[in-house]
Coordinates of C-alpha atoms and ligand atoms in Angstrom, one line a residue:
M1 CA -218.2 -91.4 -23.5
I2 CA -216.5 -88.2 -24.4
H3 CA -214.9 -88.3 -27.8
I4 CA -213.9 -86.2 -30.8
P5 CA -217.1 -85.4 -32.9
K6 CA -217.2 -86.6 -36.5
S7 CA -217.5 -83.0 -37.8
E8 CA -214.0 -82.3 -36.4
Y9 CA -212.3 -84.9 -38.6
S10 CA -213.9 -83.3 -41.6
R11 CA -212.7 -79.9 -40.5
R12 CA -209.2 -81.2 -40.0
R13 CA -209.1 -82.7 -43.5
K14 CA -210.3 -79.5 -45.0
A15 CA -207.7 -77.5 -43.0
L16 CA -204.9 -79.8 -44.2
M17 CA -206.0 -79.7 -47.8
A18 CA -206.2 -75.9 -47.7
Q19 CA -202.4 -75.9 -46.9
M20 CA -201.5 -78.4 -49.7
V21 CA -200.3 -76.9 -53.0
P22 CA -202.7 -77.1 -55.9
N23 CA -202.7 -80.4 -57.9
S24 CA -201.3 -82.5 -55.1
I25 CA -202.2 -85.7 -53.2
A26 CA -201.7 -86.9 -49.6
I27 CA -201.5 -90.6 -48.9
L28 CA -201.5 -92.1 -45.3
P29 CA -201.6 -95.7 -44.2
A30 CA -203.4 -97.1 -41.1
A31 CA -201.2 -98.7 -38.4
A32 CA -200.2 -102.3 -39.1
V33 CA -201.5 -105.0 -36.8
A34 CA -198.6 -106.1 -34.5
I35 CA -198.2 -109.8 -33.7
R36 CA -197.5 -110.6 -30.1
N37 CA -196.8 -114.2 -30.6
R38 CA -197.9 -116.8 -33.1
D39 CA -201.5 -116.0 -33.8
V40 CA -202.0 -113.5 -31.0
E41 CA -202.1 -109.9 -31.8
H42 CA -201.2 -106.8 -29.7
V43 CA -204.2 -104.6 -28.9
Y44 CA -204.7 -102.5 -32.0
R45 CA -203.9 -98.8 -31.8
Q46 CA -204.5 -96.7 -34.9
D47 CA -201.7 -94.6 -36.2
S48 CA -202.0 -91.1 -34.6
D49 CA -201.8 -89.1 -37.9
F50 CA -204.3 -91.5 -39.6
Q51 CA -206.7 -91.3 -36.6
Y52 CA -206.3 -87.5 -36.6
L53 CA -207.6 -87.2 -40.1
S54 CA -210.2 -89.9 -40.2
G55 CA -211.3 -91.3 -36.8
F56 CA -211.4 -94.6 -38.7
P57 CA -210.4 -97.4 -36.3
E58 CA -209.5 -100.3 -38.6
P59 CA -206.2 -101.6 -39.8
Q60 CA -205.6 -102.3 -43.6
A61 CA -206.8 -98.9 -44.7
V62 CA -205.3 -96.0 -46.6
I63 CA -206.4 -92.3 -46.6
V64 CA -206.1 -90.4 -49.9
L65 CA -206.7 -86.6 -50.0
M66 CA -206.8 -84.7 -53.3
P67 CA -207.7 -81.1 -52.8
G68 CA -210.0 -79.7 -55.5
R69 CA -210.8 -83.1 -57.1
E70 CA -214.2 -82.8 -58.7
H71 CA -215.2 -86.4 -58.0
G72 CA -214.4 -86.3 -54.3
E73 CA -211.4 -85.0 -52.3
Y74 CA -211.4 -87.8 -49.7
V75 CA -211.0 -91.4 -50.8
L76 CA -210.6 -94.2 -48.3
F77 CA -209.3 -97.7 -49.1
C78 CA -210.5 -100.2 -46.5
R79 CA -211.4 -103.8 -45.9
E80 CA -214.5 -105.2 -47.5
R81 CA -217.4 -106.5 -45.4
N82 CA -216.9 -110.3 -44.9
A83 CA -219.5 -112.2 -43.0
E84 CA -217.2 -115.0 -41.9
R85 CA -214.3 -112.8 -40.8
E86 CA -216.8 -110.5 -39.0
L87 CA -218.2 -113.5 -37.1
W88 CA -214.7 -114.2 -35.8
D89 CA -213.1 -110.8 -35.4
G90 CA -215.8 -108.2 -35.2
L91 CA -217.7 -105.8 -37.5
R92 CA -216.0 -103.9 -40.3
A93 CA -217.2 -100.6 -41.8
G94 CA -216.7 -101.7 -45.4
Q95 CA -216.9 -99.2 -48.2
E96 CA -220.5 -98.2 -47.4
G97 CA -219.7 -97.5 -43.8
A98 CA -216.6 -95.5 -44.8
I99 CA -218.8 -93.2 -46.8
R100 CA -221.9 -93.2 -44.5
D101 CA -220.2 -93.1 -41.1
F102 CA -216.7 -91.7 -41.7
G103 CA -217.3 -89.0 -44.3
A104 CA -215.4 -90.4 -47.2
D105 CA -216.4 -89.1 -50.6
D106 CA -215.6 -92.4 -52.1
A107 CA -214.3 -95.8 -50.8
F108 CA -212.7 -98.8 -52.4
P109 CA -211.6 -102.3 -51.2
I110 CA -208.0 -102.2 -49.9
T111 CA -207.4 -105.2 -52.2
D112 CA -207.9 -103.0 -55.2
I113 CA -205.5 -100.3 -54.2
D114 CA -202.7 -101.4 -56.7
D115 CA -205.2 -101.0 -59.6
I116 CA -206.8 -97.7 -58.5
L117 CA -204.2 -95.6 -56.6
P118 CA -201.7 -95.1 -59.5
G119 CA -204.6 -93.6 -61.5
L120 CA -205.3 -91.2 -58.6
I121 CA -201.7 -90.2 -58.3
E122 CA -201.1 -89.8 -62.1
G123 CA -201.1 -86.2 -63.3
R124 CA -200.6 -84.8 -59.8
D125 CA -197.4 -82.7 -59.3
R126 CA -196.7 -83.4 -55.7
V127 CA -197.2 -86.3 -53.3
Y128 CA -197.3 -85.8 -49.5
S129 CA -196.6 -88.8 -47.3
A130 CA -195.0 -89.8 -44.0
M131 CA -191.7 -90.6 -45.8
G132 CA -189.3 -92.7 -43.8
S133 CA -191.6 -93.8 -40.9
N134 CA -193.0 -96.8 -42.6
P135 CA -190.5 -98.5 -45.0
E136 CA -193.0 -101.1 -46.2
F137 CA -195.5 -98.4 -47.2
D138 CA -192.7 -96.3 -48.8
R139 CA -191.9 -99.3 -51.0
H140 CA -195.5 -99.6 -52.1
L141 CA -195.6 -95.9 -52.9
M142 CA -192.6 -96.3 -55.1
D143 CA -194.2 -99.3 -56.8
W144 CA -197.3 -97.2 -57.6
I145 CA -195.1 -94.4 -59.0
N146 CA -193.2 -96.9 -61.1
V147 CA -196.5 -98.2 -62.6
I148 CA -197.1 -94.6 -63.8
R149 CA -193.5 -94.2 -65.1
S150 CA -193.9 -97.4 -67.1
K151 CA -196.8 -95.8 -68.9
A152 CA -194.9 -92.6 -69.6
H153 CA -194.7 -93.5 -73.3
L154 CA -198.5 -93.5 -73.3
G155 CA -198.5 -89.9 -71.9
A156 CA -198.8 -90.7 -68.2
Q157 CA -197.3 -88.1 -66.0
P158 CA -195.6 -89.2 -62.8
P159 CA -195.4 -86.7 -59.9
N160 CA -192.0 -84.9 -59.6
E161 CA -192.1 -83.8 -56.0
F162 CA -192.3 -86.0 -52.8
V163 CA -192.8 -84.0 -49.6
A164 CA -193.0 -85.1 -46.0
L165 CA -196.5 -84.6 -44.7
D166 CA -195.2 -84.2 -41.1
H167 CA -194.5 -80.6 -41.3
L168 CA -198.0 -79.5 -42.1
L169 CA -199.9 -82.2 -40.1
H170 CA -197.8 -82.1 -37.0
D171 CA -198.1 -78.4 -36.7
M172 CA -201.9 -78.7 -36.9
R173 CA -201.8 -81.4 -34.2
L174 CA -199.8 -79.1 -31.9
Y175 CA -202.8 -76.7 -31.5
K176 CA -205.6 -78.4 -29.6
S177 CA -209.2 -77.5 -30.3
A178 CA -211.9 -77.2 -27.7
A179 CA -213.0 -80.7 -28.5
E180 CA -209.5 -82.1 -28.1
V181 CA -209.0 -80.3 -24.7
K182 CA -212.3 -81.8 -23.5
V183 CA -211.1 -85.3 -24.3
M184 CA -207.7 -84.6 -22.7
R185 CA -209.5 -83.3 -19.6
E186 CA -211.4 -86.5 -19.4
A187 CA -208.3 -88.6 -19.8
A188 CA -206.6 -86.6 -17.0
R189 CA -209.7 -86.9 -14.8
I190 CA -209.8 -90.7 -15.1
S191 CA -206.0 -90.9 -14.5
A192 CA -206.4 -88.7 -11.4
Q193 CA -208.9 -91.2 -10.1
A194 CA -206.4 -94.0 -10.8
H195 CA -203.7 -92.2 -8.8
I196 CA -206.0 -91.6 -5.9
R197 CA -207.0 -95.3 -5.9
A198 CA -203.3 -96.3 -5.8
M199 CA -202.6 -93.9 -3.0
Q200 CA -205.5 -95.3 -1.0
A201 CA -204.3 -98.9 -1.6
S202 CA -200.7 -98.3 -0.7
R203 CA -199.3 -100.5 2.1
A204 CA -196.0 -102.0 3.0
G205 CA -195.8 -105.7 2.0
L206 CA -197.8 -105.3 -1.2
H207 CA -196.0 -105.4 -4.6
E208 CA -195.5 -102.6 -7.0
F209 CA -197.8 -104.5 -9.4
S210 CA -200.6 -104.4 -6.8
L211 CA -200.7 -100.6 -7.3
E212 CA -200.4 -101.1 -11.0
A213 CA -203.6 -103.3 -10.8
E214 CA -205.4 -100.4 -9.1
L215 CA -204.4 -98.1 -11.9
D216 CA -205.5 -100.5 -14.6
Y217 CA -208.8 -101.0 -12.8
A218 CA -209.6 -97.3 -12.7
F219 CA -208.5 -96.8 -16.3
R220 CA -210.7 -99.6 -17.7
K221 CA -213.6 -98.6 -15.4
G222 CA -213.4 -95.1 -16.7
G223 CA -213.7 -96.3 -20.3
A224 CA -210.0 -96.1 -21.3
K225 CA -209.0 -98.9 -23.6
M226 CA -205.4 -98.8 -22.5
P227 CA -202.7 -96.8 -20.7
A228 CA -201.1 -94.2 -22.9
Y229 CA -197.7 -95.8 -22.1
G230 CA -196.3 -98.5 -19.9
S231 CA -197.1 -97.5 -16.3
I232 CA -194.1 -96.8 -14.0
V233 CA -194.6 -98.0 -10.4
A234 CA -191.2 -97.5 -8.8
S235 CA -190.7 -97.9 -5.1
G236 CA -187.5 -97.2 -3.0
R237 CA -184.4 -97.0 -5.1
N238 CA -186.3 -97.9 -8.2
S239 CA -187.7 -94.4 -8.2
C240 CA -184.3 -93.2 -9.4
I241 CA -184.7 -95.3 -12.6
L242 CA -186.5 -92.9 -14.9
H243 CA -188.3 -95.4 -17.1
Y244 CA -188.5 -98.3 -14.6
Q245 CA -191.3 -100.7 -15.7
Q246 CA -190.5 -103.9 -13.9
N247 CA -193.1 -103.1 -11.3
D248 CA -192.5 -106.3 -9.3
A249 CA -190.6 -105.2 -6.1
V250 CA -192.1 -105.4 -2.6
L251 CA -193.3 -102.0 -1.2
K252 CA -191.3 -101.3 2.0
D253 CA -192.2 -99.3 5.1
G254 CA -190.3 -96.0 5.0
D255 CA -189.8 -96.0 1.2
L256 CA -191.4 -93.7 -1.3
V257 CA -193.3 -94.9 -4.4
L258 CA -193.2 -93.0 -7.6
I259 CA -196.1 -93.7 -10.0
D260 CA -196.0 -92.3 -13.5
A261 CA -199.1 -93.4 -15.3
G262 CA -201.9 -92.1 -17.5
C263 CA -204.7 -93.5 -19.6
E264 CA -205.7 -92.8 -23.2
I265 CA -209.2 -91.7 -24.3
D266 CA -210.1 -91.7 -28.0
C267 CA -206.4 -91.8 -28.7
Y268 CA -205.5 -88.8 -26.5
A269 CA -203.0 -89.3 -23.7
S270 CA -202.7 -88.2 -20.1
D271 CA -199.3 -88.3 -18.3
I272 CA -199.3 -87.9 -14.5
T273 CA -196.7 -88.6 -11.8
R274 CA -197.1 -88.5 -8.1
T275 CA -194.6 -89.7 -5.5
W276 CA -195.8 -90.7 -2.0
P277 CA -194.7 -92.6 1.1
V278 CA -195.7 -96.3 1.1
N279 CA -196.7 -95.9 4.8
G280 CA -198.6 -92.7 4.3
K281 CA -196.0 -90.3 6.1
Y282 CA -193.1 -88.6 4.4
S283 CA -189.8 -88.7 6.4
P284 CA -188.1 -85.3 6.9
E285 CA -185.6 -85.9 4.0
Q286 CA -188.4 -87.2 1.6
R287 CA -190.5 -84.2 2.5
A288 CA -187.7 -81.8 1.9
I289 CA -187.0 -83.2 -1.6
Y290 CA -190.7 -83.5 -2.3
E291 CA -191.4 -79.8 -1.4
L292 CA -188.5 -78.6 -3.5
V293 CA -189.8 -80.5 -6.6
L294 CA -193.3 -79.0 -5.9
A295 CA -191.8 -75.5 -5.7
A296 CA -190.0 -76.1 -9.0
Q297 CA -193.3 -77.2 -10.6
E298 CA -195.1 -74.1 -9.2
A299 CA -192.4 -71.9 -10.7
A300 CA -192.8 -73.6 -14.0
F301 CA -196.5 -73.1 -14.2
A302 CA -195.9 -69.3 -13.7
E303 CA -193.8 -69.4 -16.9
I304 CA -196.5 -71.0 -19.1
A305 CA -198.6 -68.4 -21.0
P306 CA -198.9 -67.0 -24.5
D307 CA -195.7 -65.1 -25.5
K308 CA -193.5 -67.0 -23.1
H309 CA -191.1 -69.4 -24.9
W310 CA -190.9 -73.1 -24.5
N311 CA -187.7 -73.2 -22.4
Q312 CA -188.8 -70.6 -19.8
A313 CA -190.6 -73.2 -17.7
H314 CA -187.6 -75.5 -17.8
E315 CA -185.2 -72.7 -16.8
A316 CA -187.5 -71.9 -13.9
T317 CA -187.3 -75.5 -12.6
V318 CA -183.5 -75.6 -12.9
R319 CA -183.2 -72.4 -10.9
V320 CA -185.5 -73.5 -8.1
I321 CA -184.0 -77.0 -7.9
T322 CA -180.4 -75.8 -8.0
A323 CA -181.0 -73.2 -5.3
G324 CA -182.9 -75.7 -3.2
L325 CA -180.2 -78.4 -3.5
V326 CA -177.6 -75.8 -2.2
T327 CA -179.9 -74.9 0.8
L328 CA -180.2 -78.6 1.6
G329 CA -176.4 -79.1 1.3
L330 CA -176.6 -81.4 -1.7
L331 CA -174.8 -79.0 -4.0
H332 CA -172.1 -76.6 -2.9
G333 CA -171.3 -73.2 -4.5
E334 CA -172.9 -70.2 -6.0
V335 CA -176.3 -70.8 -7.7
D336 CA -175.6 -68.9 -11.0
E337 CA -172.3 -70.6 -11.4
L338 CA -173.8 -74.0 -10.6
I339 CA -176.5 -73.4 -13.2
A340 CA -173.9 -72.3 -15.8
R341 CA -172.1 -75.6 -15.4
E342 CA -175.4 -77.6 -15.2
A343 CA -174.6 -79.1 -11.8
H344 CA -178.3 -80.0 -11.4
K345 CA -177.9 -82.7 -14.0
A346 CA -176.5 -85.1 -11.4
F347 CA -180.0 -85.0 -9.8
Y348 CA -182.3 -83.6 -12.4
M349 CA -181.3 -85.1 -15.8
H350 CA -184.4 -84.6 -17.9
R351 CA -186.3 -81.7 -19.2
A352 CA -189.3 -80.1 -17.5
G353 CA -191.8 -81.4 -20.0
H354 CA -192.8 -82.3 -23.5
W355 CA -195.8 -81.7 -25.9
L356 CA -198.8 -83.9 -25.0
G357 CA -201.6 -85.0 -27.3
M358 CA -202.4 -88.1 -29.3
D359 CA -198.8 -89.3 -28.6
V360 CA -197.6 -89.0 -25.0
H361 CA -194.5 -87.4 -26.3
D362 CA -196.5 -85.5 -28.9
V363 CA -195.5 -84.2 -32.3
G364 CA -194.6 -80.5 -32.9
E365 CA -191.4 -78.6 -33.2
Y366 CA -189.8 -77.2 -30.0
K367 CA -187.7 -74.7 -31.9
V368 CA -188.6 -72.5 -34.9
G369 CA -185.8 -71.0 -36.9
G370 CA -183.3 -72.0 -34.2
E371 CA -185.2 -70.2 -31.5
W372 CA -187.3 -71.7 -28.7
R373 CA -191.0 -71.8 -29.8
V374 CA -193.3 -69.2 -28.3
L375 CA -196.3 -70.7 -26.5
E376 CA -199.7 -70.1 -28.0
V377 CA -203.3 -70.9 -26.8
G378 CA -204.2 -74.5 -27.3
M379 CA -200.7 -76.0 -27.0
A380 CA -200.7 -78.9 -24.4
L381 CA -197.7 -80.0 -22.5
T382 CA -196.5 -81.7 -19.3
V383 CA -194.8 -80.1 -16.4
E384 CA -192.7 -82.7 -14.6
P385 CA -189.6 -81.6 -12.7
G386 CA -187.9 -84.3 -10.6
I387 CA -185.0 -85.0 -8.3
Y388 CA -183.3 -88.4 -8.2
I389 CA -180.5 -89.0 -5.7
A390 CA -178.7 -92.1 -6.9
P391 CA -178.4 -94.9 -4.2
D392 CA -174.6 -94.9 -4.7
N393 CA -174.0 -91.2 -4.8
Q394 CA -171.0 -90.8 -2.5
N395 CA -171.1 -87.0 -2.6
V396 CA -174.2 -86.7 -0.4
A397 CA -175.0 -87.7 3.1
K398 CA -176.4 -91.3 3.3
K399 CA -179.8 -90.2 4.5
W400 CA -180.5 -88.7 1.1
R401 CA -179.5 -91.6 -1.1
G402 CA -182.1 -93.5 -3.1
I403 CA -184.8 -90.8 -2.9
G404 CA -186.4 -90.2 -6.2
V405 CA -189.3 -87.7 -6.6
R406 CA -191.1 -86.5 -9.7
I407 CA -194.3 -84.5 -9.9
E408 CA -196.0 -84.3 -13.3
D409 CA -199.1 -82.6 -14.5
D410 CA -200.7 -81.9 -17.8
V411 CA -201.6 -78.4 -18.9
V412 CA -203.0 -76.5 -21.8
V413 CA -202.0 -72.9 -22.6
T414 CA -204.9 -70.5 -22.2
K415 CA -205.3 -66.7 -23.0
T416 CA -204.1 -65.8 -19.5
G417 CA -201.7 -68.6 -18.6
C418 CA -202.5 -72.3 -18.4
E419 CA -205.2 -74.7 -17.3
I420 CA -204.0 -77.7 -15.3
L421 CA -205.9 -80.6 -16.7
S422 CA -204.7 -83.1 -14.0
H423 CA -205.6 -81.0 -10.9
G424 CA -207.7 -83.8 -9.6
V425 CA -204.9 -85.7 -7.8
P426 CA -203.8 -84.4 -4.4
K427 CA -200.3 -82.9 -4.5
T428 CA -199.2 -81.1 -1.3
V429 CA -197.7 -83.2 1.5
A430 CA -200.7 -82.3 3.7
E431 CA -203.2 -83.4 1.1
I432 CA -201.5 -86.7 0.3
E433 CA -201.0 -87.6 3.9
A434 CA -204.6 -86.7 4.8
L435 CA -205.9 -88.8 1.9
M436 CA -203.8 -91.8 2.9
A437 CA -204.6 -91.5 6.6
A438 CA -208.4 -91.4 5.7
A439 CA -208.0 -94.6 3.6
R440 CA -206.2 -96.4 6.5
T441 CA -208.9 -95.4 9.0
Q442 CA -211.6 -96.7 6.7
A443 CA -209.8 -99.9 6.1
A444 CA -209.1 -100.5 9.9
Ligands
LIG1 N1 -194.3 -91.0 -18.9 C1 -193.2 -90.6 -19.7 C2 -192.9 -89.2 -19.4 O1 -193.3 -88.7 -18.4 O2 -192.4 -88.5 -20.3
MN2 MN1 -194.9 -89.3 -17.2
MN3 MN1 -194.2 -86.9 -19.3

């Protein structure tokens, strides 16, 4: 399995601590276990920030970073070993494992945190934490601070600055290392296999969930624990619902099916969309819209390189789509004027992409000082233009209504442009029709 090496977690902690002010402390909790119903839990997914700094996969844990501390800069609070619980629920690292396998300088039982953490905070000037995103943890933090305040008459010094950690940490997460790109390439490779499998299985009369099952099979078979987000399998007019997830309609002859799905590997997402005809052959209208979206995507790729700013790719898609909709007779008027009044939004209502990483809609600022961010090597993003013609759009000829097409790939900025991580899924009309025809011949 391809994964992030342990040495990288240590490098990240050091890089973060190098940016923290002297005499400060950073405190981050693991994700809580989410209850699905009664005593059944949702599949556990570590908090992305916590994972980024530790690689520690367990709940009920807290990372504490104290740059320059003589007796260890990295302290991890975690669950104790417990033979009975481990018999039922699986192995725990315990404090020994936290030090031996996860690089902690010191580790304590999570049950002792109220006794120990105030002492670690005391005397430090500044506390970094993910303020506001976890109210329960914020309350704990204030309780620990109040313990210190209550001892002020004994000379205890509570910190006087509380700073959101996000700014430092999320900027680090925006730049992907070689190891991160490798994991993301693997996630995209497995997701590409999944899309190919769903294309090959596509038949009128099946349900959308039949194709979802093909995706899930390929994800798990490839070693992914779970999809990076709820898979969208949207056929016919459902393709015009951007975040459709019901996935239970019957696939009809003559309809398109739009699949937006990607798996997660070692907590890194992939996010791929393809749109193909259920019966293996695009109708003339479906093909015209499809090729227009594809041209928009190609134009966007050309605008992704160091020194280009974030919005250039989006602007390129808007221009190509607006001009194309005029050519097809779906918009009327002069292209520049239509762009100025955002006429495309009736058909293309989302942006051309988003940052991609540990979160599918990853962290990182899109603007800096009020200006669009300039792209740099290692930034990863999606490129996903689409056209959605509402089934009840009375302004267009009937033959166009209910067609929804999105094409989405994952890229990382390189020195000379960008690398397309998800190139493994067929994309041109000819490639998709050939793949689907071959699958039908084999099945016959
Ligand atoms: N799958 C969600 C998105 O494409 O942003
Ligand atoms: Mn997507
Ligand atoms: Mn996306």
